Each structure stands twice: as C-alpha cells, then as structure tokens.
Amino acid sequence: MAEAVARAGATVALLDVRDEVHDAAEQLSVATGAGVVGVVADVTDEASVDAALDQVADRLGVPEALVHAAGVADTTSALDITPERFRQIVDINLTGTFVVCRAFARRLIVAGQSGSAVTIASMSSLRVNRPQDQAAYNASKAGVAMLTKSLAVEWLPLGIRLNAISPGYFASEQTLAVPRDAPEQFAQWMAHTPVGRMGEPHELGPLAVYLLSDASAYVVGQSIVIDGGYTAL
C-alpha cells in the first residue's frame, strides 16, 4: 500500500515498531523515486505515536493521509488464551488504531487541514473464518470496523474522512507458512475462497489510493472487503 501511495505521487512516512523500518523506507524510496522516511513508533504507546508524528511533521509537513495497518493475530483457543494476551491483541489492533487515528486527526485540526484515513479491519470482522481459533483477533477487527465507522461520522464535519479495508487471506510472511506447515488448514482456506488463491499484496494498493484520494469523496465510514469472494459464500 505504501508503494502504491508513493507511486501515486505522495511523499511517504513509514512507521513501525521495528528498527527495520529505516531500511524499508530506503528500499521504497529507491524503488519508487519518492521521498520516504522511516520512523520507529509503538502504536500502544500514545507518547511514542505523538513523538513519531511530530517527527514526520517536522520533516515532511503535517500528514494529510493515513493508512493504519499495525496488527497481530493469535490462534490460541478461547479456552486457553490468557487475559493478558487477549488484552495485548486488542491493545495493538483496536486501541492502537484509535491512538494513531486520533493523533493524525488532532494535527490536521490544529493545522486547519482536511485529510483521509484508511484503517485495516479484516474479513474476520464479518465471518468466523475456520479452522483456526482466533476469537481475540476477530473481536478486535470487528472493533476496528465499528471504530472506523464511528470516527468517520464524528470527524467528517471537521474535514476528516475515514474508511476501512477488510482483507481476506493475503500472501505475507505469516500466511505463506501455512501451505507448508499446515496444508490441511490451507486447503480449507482455499476451499472457501472462490478465487482459489491468496491475494497478492499489490492488489491492496489501488484500493488504498482510491480511499485516500478525492476520487472516493462520497465514500464515508465503509469497510471495503477484498477477499477473493470468501464472504460471498
């Protein structure tokens, strides 16, 4: 998504909890020719988020577009997951989304600017996808979808528009291990995905660009599902 936004002409700041974000920013800049900076931030720490966005504003100006994609999953059963781990998942996936979106909005309001934000929910906000157990993840992503809708209504009069993307199974470091380590689970995934494959990361890019741009000015508070037909069944 960051690559698509960069290729659309934006200057980009990448924020991540890992130090590798600096290398990722350099690689993205080389690949796209866009100005890209990397900043370390922890979405569960409001002070960390504020410091990171202040750094971005100092270097690039107040951000006018946001994609918030930080998230974690856990397939521990609901009978076995600890309350501490449950809270951690909700803290990263849901509260982290709130903290970052609010920090983004506050800076726009002070600067007198309008903007657009995209959050990442999941098809798991709509379906209990099987066979994995992931009650905490599903609940957190359902929360992201409703949080996005709520903030969209609250902040639209302030010139800030929000929508969510709800992906299905996309190829990533985590999901690409499933065909190798759990082929039966992967077979179930594909049996419930009419397209019969996982999504490729680049397929999220155009949707993110559309939702951030004025082309989608009449799209407000929606959770756009991109899942190869999984939730259509």
XYZ file of N, CA and C in Angstrom:
699
model
N 0.826 -1.201 0.000
C 0.000 0.000 0.000
C 0.862 1.253 0.000
N 1.933 1.228 0.786
C 2.837 2.381 0.811
C 3.459 2.604 -0.561
N 3.792 1.507 -1.235
C 4.379 1.641 -2.575
C 3.377 2.260 -3.541
N 2.120 1.824 -3.483
C 1.099 2.374 -4.372
C 0.887 3.860 -4.119
N 0.864 4.240 -2.852
C 0.691 5.647 -2.498
C 1.880 6.471 -2.985
N 3.084 5.916 -2.827
C 4.278 6.620 -3.298
C 4.255 6.792 -4.809
N 3.865 5.745 -5.518
C 3.820 5.821 -6.984
C 2.719 6.762 -7.465
N 1.730 7.012 -6.608
C 0.665 7.955 -6.954
C 1.098 9.397 -6.749
N 2.306 9.588 -6.207
C 2.854 10.932 -6.098
C 3.019 11.472 -4.699
N 2.721 10.669 -3.698
C 2.821 11.151 -2.321
C 4.238 11.007 -1.781
N 4.591 11.885 -0.874
C 5.747 11.669 -0.022
C 5.292 10.823 1.153
N 6.084 9.829 1.536
C 5.606 8.793 2.450
C 6.470 8.708 3.699
N 5.809 8.537 4.835
C 6.487 8.188 6.079
C 6.027 6.797 6.490
N 6.973 5.912 6.725
C 6.663 4.576 7.226
C 6.894 4.558 8.730
N 5.914 4.080 9.477
C 6.055 3.938 10.928
C 5.918 2.470 11.295
N 6.840 2.000 12.107
C 6.798 0.596 12.536
C 7.505 0.480 13.873
N 7.159 -0.553 14.628
C 7.769 -0.761 15.940
C 9.196 -1.284 15.829
N 9.562 -1.777 14.637
C 10.886 -2.369 14.452
C 11.854 -1.390 13.800
N 13.128 -1.515 14.142
C 14.142 -0.643 13.560
C 14.300 -0.859 12.065
N 13.873 -2.015 11.562
C 13.981 -2.293 10.130
C 13.194 -1.307 9.281
N 12.363 -0.487 9.911
C 11.576 0.480 9.161
C 12.469 1.447 8.393
N 13.673 1.715 8.908
C 14.582 2.624 8.216
C 15.062 2.012 6.907
N 15.405 0.732 6.930
C 15.816 0.049 5.704
C 14.649 -0.044 4.724
N 13.473 -0.318 5.244
C 12.291 -0.407 4.383
C 12.023 0.921 3.687
N 12.201 2.014 4.412
C 11.984 3.335 3.827
C 12.984 3.602 2.706
N 14.228 3.238 2.929
C 15.252 3.445 1.897
C 14.946 2.607 0.659
N 14.541 1.365 0.863
C 14.216 0.489 -0.261
C 13.015 1.017 -1.045
N 12.012 1.522 -0.332
C 10.832 2.056 -1.002
C 11.178 3.309 -1.800
N 12.042 4.130 -1.250
C 12.460 5.335 -1.952
C 13.200 4.991 -3.238
N 14.089 4.012 -3.165
C 14.836 3.589 -4.347
C 13.894 3.006 -5.399
N 12.921 2.219 -4.946
C 12.020 1.540 -5.878
C 11.063 2.492 -6.580
N 10.664 3.561 -5.891
C 9.628 4.436 -6.434
C 10.127 5.811 -6.841
N 11.300 6.208 -6.346
C 11.783 7.552 -6.595
C 11.111 8.593 -5.720
N 10.270 8.156 -4.815
C 9.550 9.087 -3.933
C 10.379 9.406 -2.695
N 10.069 10.528 -2.060
C 10.676 10.821 -0.778
C 10.033 9.954 0.292
N 10.841 9.194 1.031
C 10.321 8.284 2.044
C 11.192 8.388 3.294
N 10.569 8.483 4.446
C 11.297 8.455 5.710
C 10.746 7.320 6.562
N 11.588 6.765 7.395
C 11.184 5.718 8.319
C 11.284 6.201 9.746
N 10.271 5.909 10.539
C 10.225 6.351 11.928
C 9.755 5.186 12.801
N 10.437 4.973 13.911
C 10.035 3.917 14.849
C 8.921 4.446 15.747
N 7.868 3.647 15.890
C 6.747 4.037 16.757
C 6.048 2.786 17.270
N 5.519 2.867 18.463
C 4.761 1.788 19.083
C 3.320 2.261 19.226
N 2.385 1.629 18.509
C 1.011 2.125 18.485
C 0.298 1.956 19.821
N 0.854 1.164 20.720
C 0.232 1.004 22.039
C 0.691 2.073 23.024
N 1.583 2.935 22.594
C 2.165 3.961 23.454
C 1.851 5.326 22.853
N 0.926 6.045 23.468
C 0.496 7.321 22.897
C 1.647 8.313 22.780
N 2.549 8.331 23.756
C 3.688 9.246 23.695
C 4.589 8.905 22.520
N 4.773 7.615 22.254
C 5.585 7.184 21.120
C 4.960 7.610 19.802
N 3.637 7.449 19.692
C 2.929 7.852 18.475
C 3.020 9.360 18.274
N 2.814 10.125 19.334
C 2.891 11.582 19.226
C 4.283 12.028 18.801
N 5.303 11.434 19.391
C 6.672 11.800 19.041
C 6.968 11.466 17.587
N 6.472 10.317 17.139
C 6.717 9.903 15.756
C 6.029 10.845 14.768
N 4.779 11.201 15.043
C 4.073 12.095 14.127
C 4.642 13.507 14.163
N 5.149 13.917 15.313
C 5.830 15.212 15.371
C 7.087 15.182 14.500
N 7.799 14.079 14.545
C 8.993 13.942 13.718
C 8.633 13.968 12.235
N 7.555 13.276 11.887
C 7.104 13.283 10.497
C 6.731 14.701 10.068
N 5.995 15.408 10.916
C 5.574 16.766 10.581
C 6.761 17.694 10.412
N 7.774 17.536 11.249
C 8.969 18.366 11.140
C 9.711 18.120 9.829
N 9.694 16.876 9.375
C 10.473 16.515 8.183
C 9.692 16.648 6.884
N 8.382 16.388 6.949
C 7.606 16.337 5.709
C 6.389 17.257 5.703
N 6.040 17.813 6.859
C 4.803 18.556 6.981
C 3.728 17.694 7.623
N 2.622 18.310 7.990
C 1.533 17.582 8.647
C 0.943 16.564 7.669
N 0.878 15.297 8.057
C 0.340 14.275 7.140
C -1.126 14.544 6.805
N -1.459 14.369 5.526
C -2.834 14.562 5.070
C -3.525 13.236 4.772
N -2.766 12.152 4.795
C -3.330 10.830 4.525
C -2.680 9.826 5.458
N -3.481 8.852 5.893
C -3.002 7.847 6.828
C -3.516 6.478 6.429
N -2.624 5.489 6.438
C -3.026 4.087 6.386
C -2.531 3.449 7.669
N -3.455 2.969 8.486
C -3.059 2.329 9.739
C -3.232 0.826 9.603
N -2.094 0.102 9.606
C -2.130 -1.334 9.334
C -1.500 -2.183 10.427
N -1.108 -1.589 11.547
C -0.465 -2.379 12.602
C -1.448 -3.391 13.176
N -1.012 -4.642 13.302
C -1.902 -5.653 13.854
C -1.187 -6.961 14.110
N -1.728 -7.738 15.023
C -1.192 -9.062 15.341
C -2.354 -10.037 15.436
N -2.020 -11.320 15.280
C -3.028 -12.384 15.392
C -2.539 -13.446 16.360
N -3.464 -14.255 16.851
C -3.136 -15.355 17.749
C -4.199 -16.431 17.565
N -3.756 -17.672 17.370
C -4.709 -18.763 17.140
C -4.865 -19.659 18.366
N -4.523 -19.134 19.524
C -4.794 -19.858 20.766
C -6.302 -19.906 20.995
N -6.819 -21.051 21.418
C -8.255 -21.186 21.615
C -8.743 -20.245 22.717
N -10.023 -19.921 22.665
C -10.608 -19.040 23.672
C -10.554 -19.658 25.066
N -10.529 -20.984 25.139
C -10.430 -21.644 26.436
C -9.042 -21.531 27.040
N -8.043 -21.300 26.206
C -6.661 -21.329 26.679
C -5.953 -19.983 26.665
N -6.410 -19.046 25.869
C -5.707 -17.771 25.780
C -5.787 -17.041 27.119
N -4.705 -16.419 27.512
C -4.701 -15.701 28.783
C -5.361 -14.329 28.615
N -5.946 -13.800 29.658
C -6.498 -12.446 29.564
C -5.444 -11.421 29.157
N -4.198 -11.641 29.610
C -3.123 -10.708 29.264
C -2.870 -10.695 27.759
N -2.861 -11.875 27.138
C -2.641 -11.947 25.692
C -3.847 -11.390 24.947
N -5.045 -11.677 25.420
C -6.256 -11.126 24.802
C -6.187 -9.593 24.800
N -5.837 -9.032 25.962
C -5.750 -7.573 26.064
C -4.663 -7.021 25.133
N -3.557 -7.742 25.004
C -2.480 -7.273 24.133
C -2.942 -7.186 22.681
N -3.675 -8.191 22.224
C -4.178 -8.190 20.852
C -5.135 -7.021 20.640
N -6.042 -6.825 21.578
C -6.976 -5.704 21.474
C -6.235 -4.375 21.560
N -5.211 -4.309 22.396
C -4.449 -3.075 22.575
C -3.740 -2.675 21.286
N -3.150 -3.655 20.611
C -2.446 -3.361 19.363
C -3.432 -3.097 18.231
N -4.367 -4.020 18.043
C -5.226 -3.960 16.866
C -6.284 -2.863 16.942
N -6.926 -2.736 18.086
C -8.042 -1.799 18.207
C -7.636 -0.480 18.857
N -7.089 -0.555 20.082
C -6.697 0.689 20.748
C -5.593 1.395 19.976
N -4.668 0.630 19.406
C -3.614 1.226 18.592
C -4.174 1.988 17.403
N -5.204 1.431 16.781
C -5.851 2.130 15.664
C -6.436 3.453 16.136
N -7.093 3.432 17.286
C -7.673 4.662 17.837
C -6.600 5.700 18.147
N -5.530 5.266 18.804
C -4.470 6.200 19.213
C -3.855 6.882 17.997
N -3.561 6.103 16.952
C -2.916 6.680 15.772
C -3.885 7.581 15.002
N -5.118 7.120 14.809
C -6.086 7.939 14.086
C -6.344 9.260 14.808
N -6.446 9.210 16.126
C -6.692 10.446 16.869
C -5.510 11.400 16.775
N -4.298 10.865 16.877
C -3.118 11.722 16.759
C -3.059 12.371 15.374
N -3.385 11.605 14.352
C -3.451 12.113 12.979
C -4.493 13.226 12.874
N -5.692 12.978 13.408
C -6.780 13.948 13.304
C -6.464 15.230 14.067
N -5.903 15.099 15.244
C -5.602 16.284 16.045
C -4.656 17.225 15.309
N -3.679 16.684 14.626
C -2.720 17.530 13.907
C -3.369 18.213 12.707
N -4.249 17.514 12.038
C -4.968 18.133 10.930
C -5.827 19.290 11.421
N -6.507 19.093 12.540
C -7.394 20.124 13.065
C -6.603 21.374 13.453
N -5.488 21.186 14.140
C -4.649 22.325 14.536
C -4.126 23.071 13.316
N -3.784 22.309 12.258
C -3.232 22.912 11.043
C -4.325 23.482 10.139
N -5.586 23.223 10.467
C -6.674 23.698 9.635
C -6.755 22.994 8.301
N -6.359 21.721 8.270
C -6.324 20.962 7.036
C -7.356 19.835 7.069
N -7.722 19.384 5.892
C -8.565 18.203 5.765
C -7.676 17.004 5.462
N -8.243 15.802 5.590
C -7.443 14.611 5.337
C -8.302 13.375 5.240
N -7.645 12.267 4.923
C -8.338 10.994 4.775
C -7.507 9.895 5.409
N -8.184 8.971 6.090
C -7.502 7.860 6.749
C -8.133 6.540 6.347
N -7.295 5.529 6.241
C -7.723 4.163 5.960
C -7.219 3.270 7.081
N -8.124 2.546 7.709
C -7.744 1.553 8.699
C -7.815 0.173 8.066
N -7.190 -0.798 8.720
C -7.236 -2.170 8.219
C -8.026 -3.022 9.204
N -9.232 -3.378 8.802
C -10.039 -4.321 9.573
C -9.717 -5.714 9.051
N -10.697 -6.498 8.714
C -10.463 -7.856 8.208
C -11.793 -8.469 7.828
N -11.759 -9.440 6.906
C -12.978 -10.214 6.678
C -13.383 -10.929 7.971
N -12.432 -11.091 8.895
C -12.727 -11.717 10.186
C -13.586 -10.833 11.069
N -13.827 -9.593 10.650
C -14.783 -8.752 11.356
C -16.212 -9.107 10.975
N -16.342 -9.916 9.912
C -17.654 -10.288 9.386
C -17.944 -11.778 9.472
N -16.885 -12.599 9.465
C -17.030 -14.047 9.439
C -16.100 -14.673 10.471
N -16.540 -15.769 11.080
C -15.646 -16.573 11.915
C -14.975 -17.564 10.966
N -13.857 -17.135 10.388
C -13.200 -17.986 9.403
C -12.490 -19.143 10.104
N -12.608 -20.302 9.509
C -12.120 -21.537 10.094
C -11.012 -22.127 9.238
N -10.194 -23.054 9.801
C -10.409 -23.785 11.052
C -9.705 -23.186 12.268
N -8.945 -22.114 12.121
C -8.173 -21.592 13.235
C -9.068 -20.942 14.278
N -8.649 -21.032 15.535
C -9.325 -20.343 16.634
C -8.679 -18.984 16.817
N -9.460 -17.918 16.754
C -8.872 -16.583 16.881
C -9.926 -15.581 17.351
N -10.561 -15.919 18.450
C -11.635 -15.061 18.961
C -11.140 -13.652 19.264
N -9.952 -13.539 19.837
C -9.432 -12.213 20.192
C -9.196 -11.375 18.941
N -8.601 -11.993 17.925
C -8.342 -11.278 16.671
C -9.648 -10.850 16.022
N -10.602 -11.790 15.918
C -11.877 -11.474 15.280
C -12.576 -10.322 15.984
N -12.594 -10.377 17.316
C -13.260 -9.327 18.084
C -12.566 -7.977 17.885
N -11.248 -7.999 17.871
C -10.509 -6.742 17.709
C -10.765 -6.125 16.339
N -10.835 -6.956 15.308
C -11.042 -6.435 13.958
C -12.478 -5.964 13.751
N -13.438 -6.638 14.387
C -14.804 -6.120 14.362
C -14.847 -4.747 15.024
N -14.056 -4.591 16.086
C -13.957 -3.298 16.747
C -13.367 -2.237 15.844
N -12.353 -2.609 15.049
C -11.741 -1.650 14.119
C -12.767 -1.164 13.100
N -13.579 -2.089 12.581
C -14.586 -1.705 11.595
C -15.590 -0.716 12.187
N -16.075 -0.973 13.412
C -17.040 -0.071 14.028
C -16.387 1.229 14.495
N -15.154 1.147 14.978
C -14.429 2.362 15.344
C -14.291 3.274 14.124
N -13.942 2.692 12.994
C -13.780 3.475 11.769
C -15.081 4.157 11.385
N -16.178 3.415 11.447
C -17.484 3.989 11.130
C -17.820 5.131 12.095
N -17.549 4.921 13.380
C -17.875 5.928 14.394
C -17.045 7.196 14.211
N -15.740 7.021 14.005
C -14.877 8.188 13.806
C -15.221 8.913 12.510
N -15.603 8.148 11.490
C -15.960 8.770 10.213
C -17.140 9.725 10.379
N -18.141 9.302 11.127
C -19.316 10.155 11.352
C -18.951 11.345 12.227
N -18.151 11.105 13.265
C -17.799 12.167 14.209
C -16.898 13.219 13.573
N -15.981 12.781 12.723
C -14.964 13.699 12.213
C -15.232 14.241 10.821
N -16.230 13.741 10.128
C -16.494 14.250 8.778
C -16.757 15.751 8.777
N -17.514 16.291 9.750
C -17.709 17.744 9.767
C -16.412 18.526 9.950
N -15.370 17.854 10.419
C -14.070 18.504 10.607
C -13.190 18.369 9.370
N -13.718 17.730 8.327
C -12.957 17.577 7.095
C -12.063 16.355 7.078
N -12.332 15.396 7.973
C -11.507 14.186 8.057
C -12.383 12.982 7.721
N -12.007 12.257 6.684
C -12.800 11.147 6.180
C -12.083 9.829 6.469
N -12.835 8.842 6.937
C -12.256 7.531 7.266
C -13.029 6.412 6.586
N -12.286 5.396 6.169
C -12.832 4.145 5.683
C -11.890 3.025 6.093
N -12.386 1.811 6.027
C -11.564 0.646 6.355
C -11.449 -0.274 5.148
N -10.340 -0.979 5.082
C -10.170 -2.090 4.155
C -10.228 -3.369 4.980
N -11.014 -4.334 4.502
C -11.150 -5.618 5.200
C -10.616 -6.731 4.300
N -9.331 -7.058 4.430
C -8.750 -8.070 3.547
C -9.116 -9.489 3.974
N -9.080 -10.385 2.999
C -9.126 -11.807 3.273
C -7.720 -12.335 3.439
N -7.473 -13.532 2.937
C -6.142 -14.135 3.066
C -5.211 -13.558 2.003
N -4.219 -12.826 2.482
C -3.218 -12.241 1.596
C -1.853 -12.853 1.884
N -1.050 -12.977 0.851
C 0.282 -13.548 0.988
C 1.154 -12.640 1.842
N 1.653 -13.188 2.944
C 2.551 -12.464 3.839
C 3.497 -13.472 4.469
N 4.439 -12.972 5.250
C 5.364 -13.892 5.926
C 4.595 -14.921 6.746
N 3.540 -14.480 7.396
C 2.780 -15.371 8.275
C 1.935 -16.361 7.482
N 1.193 -15.856 6.510
C 0.277 -16.746 5.788
C 0.994 -17.677 4.826
N 2.124 -17.265 4.292
C 2.839 -18.128 3.349
C 3.411 -19.359 4.034
N 3.512 -19.333 5.366
C 3.990 -20.514 6.087
C 2.908 -21.569 6.214
N 1.643 -21.191 6.045
C 0.542 -22.134 6.262
C 0.526 -23.266 5.241
N 0.676 -23.012 3.935
C 0.684 -24.138 2.995
C 1.767 -25.165 3.301
N 2.883 -24.690 3.846
C 3.988 -25.598 4.171
C 3.768 -26.314 5.495
N 3.351 -25.576 6.511
C 3.280 -26.133 7.864
C 1.910 -26.725 8.208
N 0.863 -26.268 7.543
C -0.490 -26.746 7.845
C -1.287 -26.872 6.549
N -0.908 -27.812 5.696
C -1.557 -27.913 4.375
C -3.055 -28.161 4.443
N -3.518 -28.898 5.442
C -4.958 -29.138 5.551
C -5.707 -27.844 5.866
N -5.110 -27.026 6.728
C -5.725 -25.729 7.037
C -5.757 -24.854 5.793
N -4.660 -24.845 5.055
C -4.611 -24.020 3.846
C -5.660 -24.486 2.831
N -5.840 -25.806 2.729
C -6.840 -26.350 1.810
C -8.242 -25.872 2.179
N -8.522 -25.775 3.476
C -9.824 -25.256 3.909
C -9.977 -23.790 3.540
N -8.903 -23.032 3.721
C -8.952 -21.626 3.328
C -9.337 -21.485 1.863
N -8.640 -22.238 1.017
C -8.839 -22.104 -0.422
C -10.197 -22.651 -0.851
N -10.684 -23.671 -0.147
C -11.997 -24.224 -0.476
C -13.102 -23.209 -0.237
N -12.862 -22.260 0.665
C -13.853 -21.238 0.977
C -13.546 -19.903 0.294
N -12.569 -19.907 -0.591
C -12.210 -18.695 -1.337
C -12.484 -18.954 -2.811
N -13.573 -18.443 -3.374
C -13.929 -18.751 -4.753
C -12.812 -18.503 -5.768
N -12.003 -17.484 -5.558
C -10.908 -17.222 -6.497
C -9.870 -18.332 -6.454
N -9.780 -19.047 -5.313
C -8.892 -20.204 -5.217
C -7.437 -19.894 -4.975
N -7.147 -18.706 -4.488
C -5.762 -18.325 -4.175
C -5.775 -17.234 -3.125
N -4.604 -16.979 -2.541
C -4.476 -15.825 -1.658
C -4.302 -14.561 -2.491
N -4.663 -13.454 -1.895
C -4.429 -12.181 -2.553
C -2.953 -11.832 -2.549
N -2.544 -11.062 -3.539
C -1.174 -10.556 -3.603
C -1.139 -9.149 -3.008
N -0.092 -8.831 -2.252
C -0.060 -7.529 -1.588
C -0.329 -6.348 -2.513
N 0.160 -6.419 -3.755
C -0.020 -5.273 -4.648
C -1.493 -5.036 -4.976
N -2.351 -6.049 -4.747
C -3.771 -5.882 -5.045
C -4.478 -4.986 -4.026
N -3.845 -4.718 -2.899
C -4.402 -3.787 -1.916
C -4.086 -2.336 -2.264
N -3.023 -2.126 -3.029
C -2.540 -0.776 -3.291
C -3.551 0.145 -3.950
N -4.146 -0.250 -5.077
C -5.087 0.652 -5.748
C -6.286 1.022 -4.877
N -6.738 0.078 -4.051
C -7.865 0.379 -3.168
C -7.476 1.423 -2.130
N -6.276 1.292 -1.586
C -5.814 2.281 -0.606
C -5.702 3.665 -1.240
N -5.144 3.729 -2.435
C -5.006 5.016 -3.119
C -6.380 5.634 -3.375
N -7.320 4.817 -3.824
C -8.678 5.305 -4.089
C -9.310 5.874 -2.825
N -9.226 5.137 -1.725
C -9.884 5.573 -0.492
C -9.222 6.814 0.107
N -7.948 7.003 -0.141
C -7.256 8.184 0.379
C -7.473 9.412 -0.494
N -7.855 9.206 -1.743
C -7.930 10.306 -2.699
C -9.317 10.931 -2.743
N -9.407 12.071 -3.409
C -10.692 12.745 -3.560
C -11.640 11.976 -4.473
N -11.123 10.995 -5.203
C -11.989 10.186 -6.065
C -13.051 9.448 -5.258
N -12.776 9.219 -3.984
C -13.718 8.489 -3.122
C -14.403 9.426 -2.126
N -14.556 10.690 -2.486
C -15.068 11.690 -1.548
C -16.443 11.348 -0.999
N -17.222 10.533 -1.733
C -18.571 10.188 -1.280
C -18.595 8.847 -0.546
N -17.424 8.275 -0.323
C -17.314 7.009 0.410
C -16.887 7.345 1.837
N -17.748 7.084 2.801
C -17.505 7.503 4.186
C -17.905 6.379 5.139
N -16.988 5.995 6.005
C -17.300 5.054 7.070
C -17.541 3.628 6.608
N -17.018 3.287 5.441
C -17.251 1.952 4.900
C -16.094 1.003 5.230
N -16.392 -0.280 5.215
C -15.375 -1.322 5.349
C -15.404 -2.132 4.064
N -14.450 -1.870 3.190
C -14.430 -2.462 1.853
C -13.752 -3.821 1.925
N -14.494 -4.866 1.613
C -13.971 -6.232 1.697
C -13.243 -6.570 0.394
N -12.043 -7.120 0.518
C -11.272 -7.582 -0.625
C -10.710 -8.950 -0.243
N -11.471 -9.997 -0.604
C -11.213 -11.325 -0.034
C -11.344 -12.483 -1.019
N -11.342 -12.185 -2.320
C -11.460 -13.255 -3.302
C -12.786 -13.971 -3.264
N -13.783 -13.355 -2.649
C -15.119 -13.926 -2.589
C -15.424 -14.714 -1.337
N -14.503 -14.743 -0.365
C -14.694 -15.567 0.842
C -16.020 -15.251 1.538
N -16.311 -13.982 1.751
C -17.519 -13.628 2.499
C -18.766 -13.666 1.637
N -18.607 -13.943 0.335
C -19.774 -14.055 -0.539
C -20.461 -15.402 -0.401
N -19.771 -16.386 0.154
C -20.332 -17.726 0.295
C -21.256 -17.803 1.512
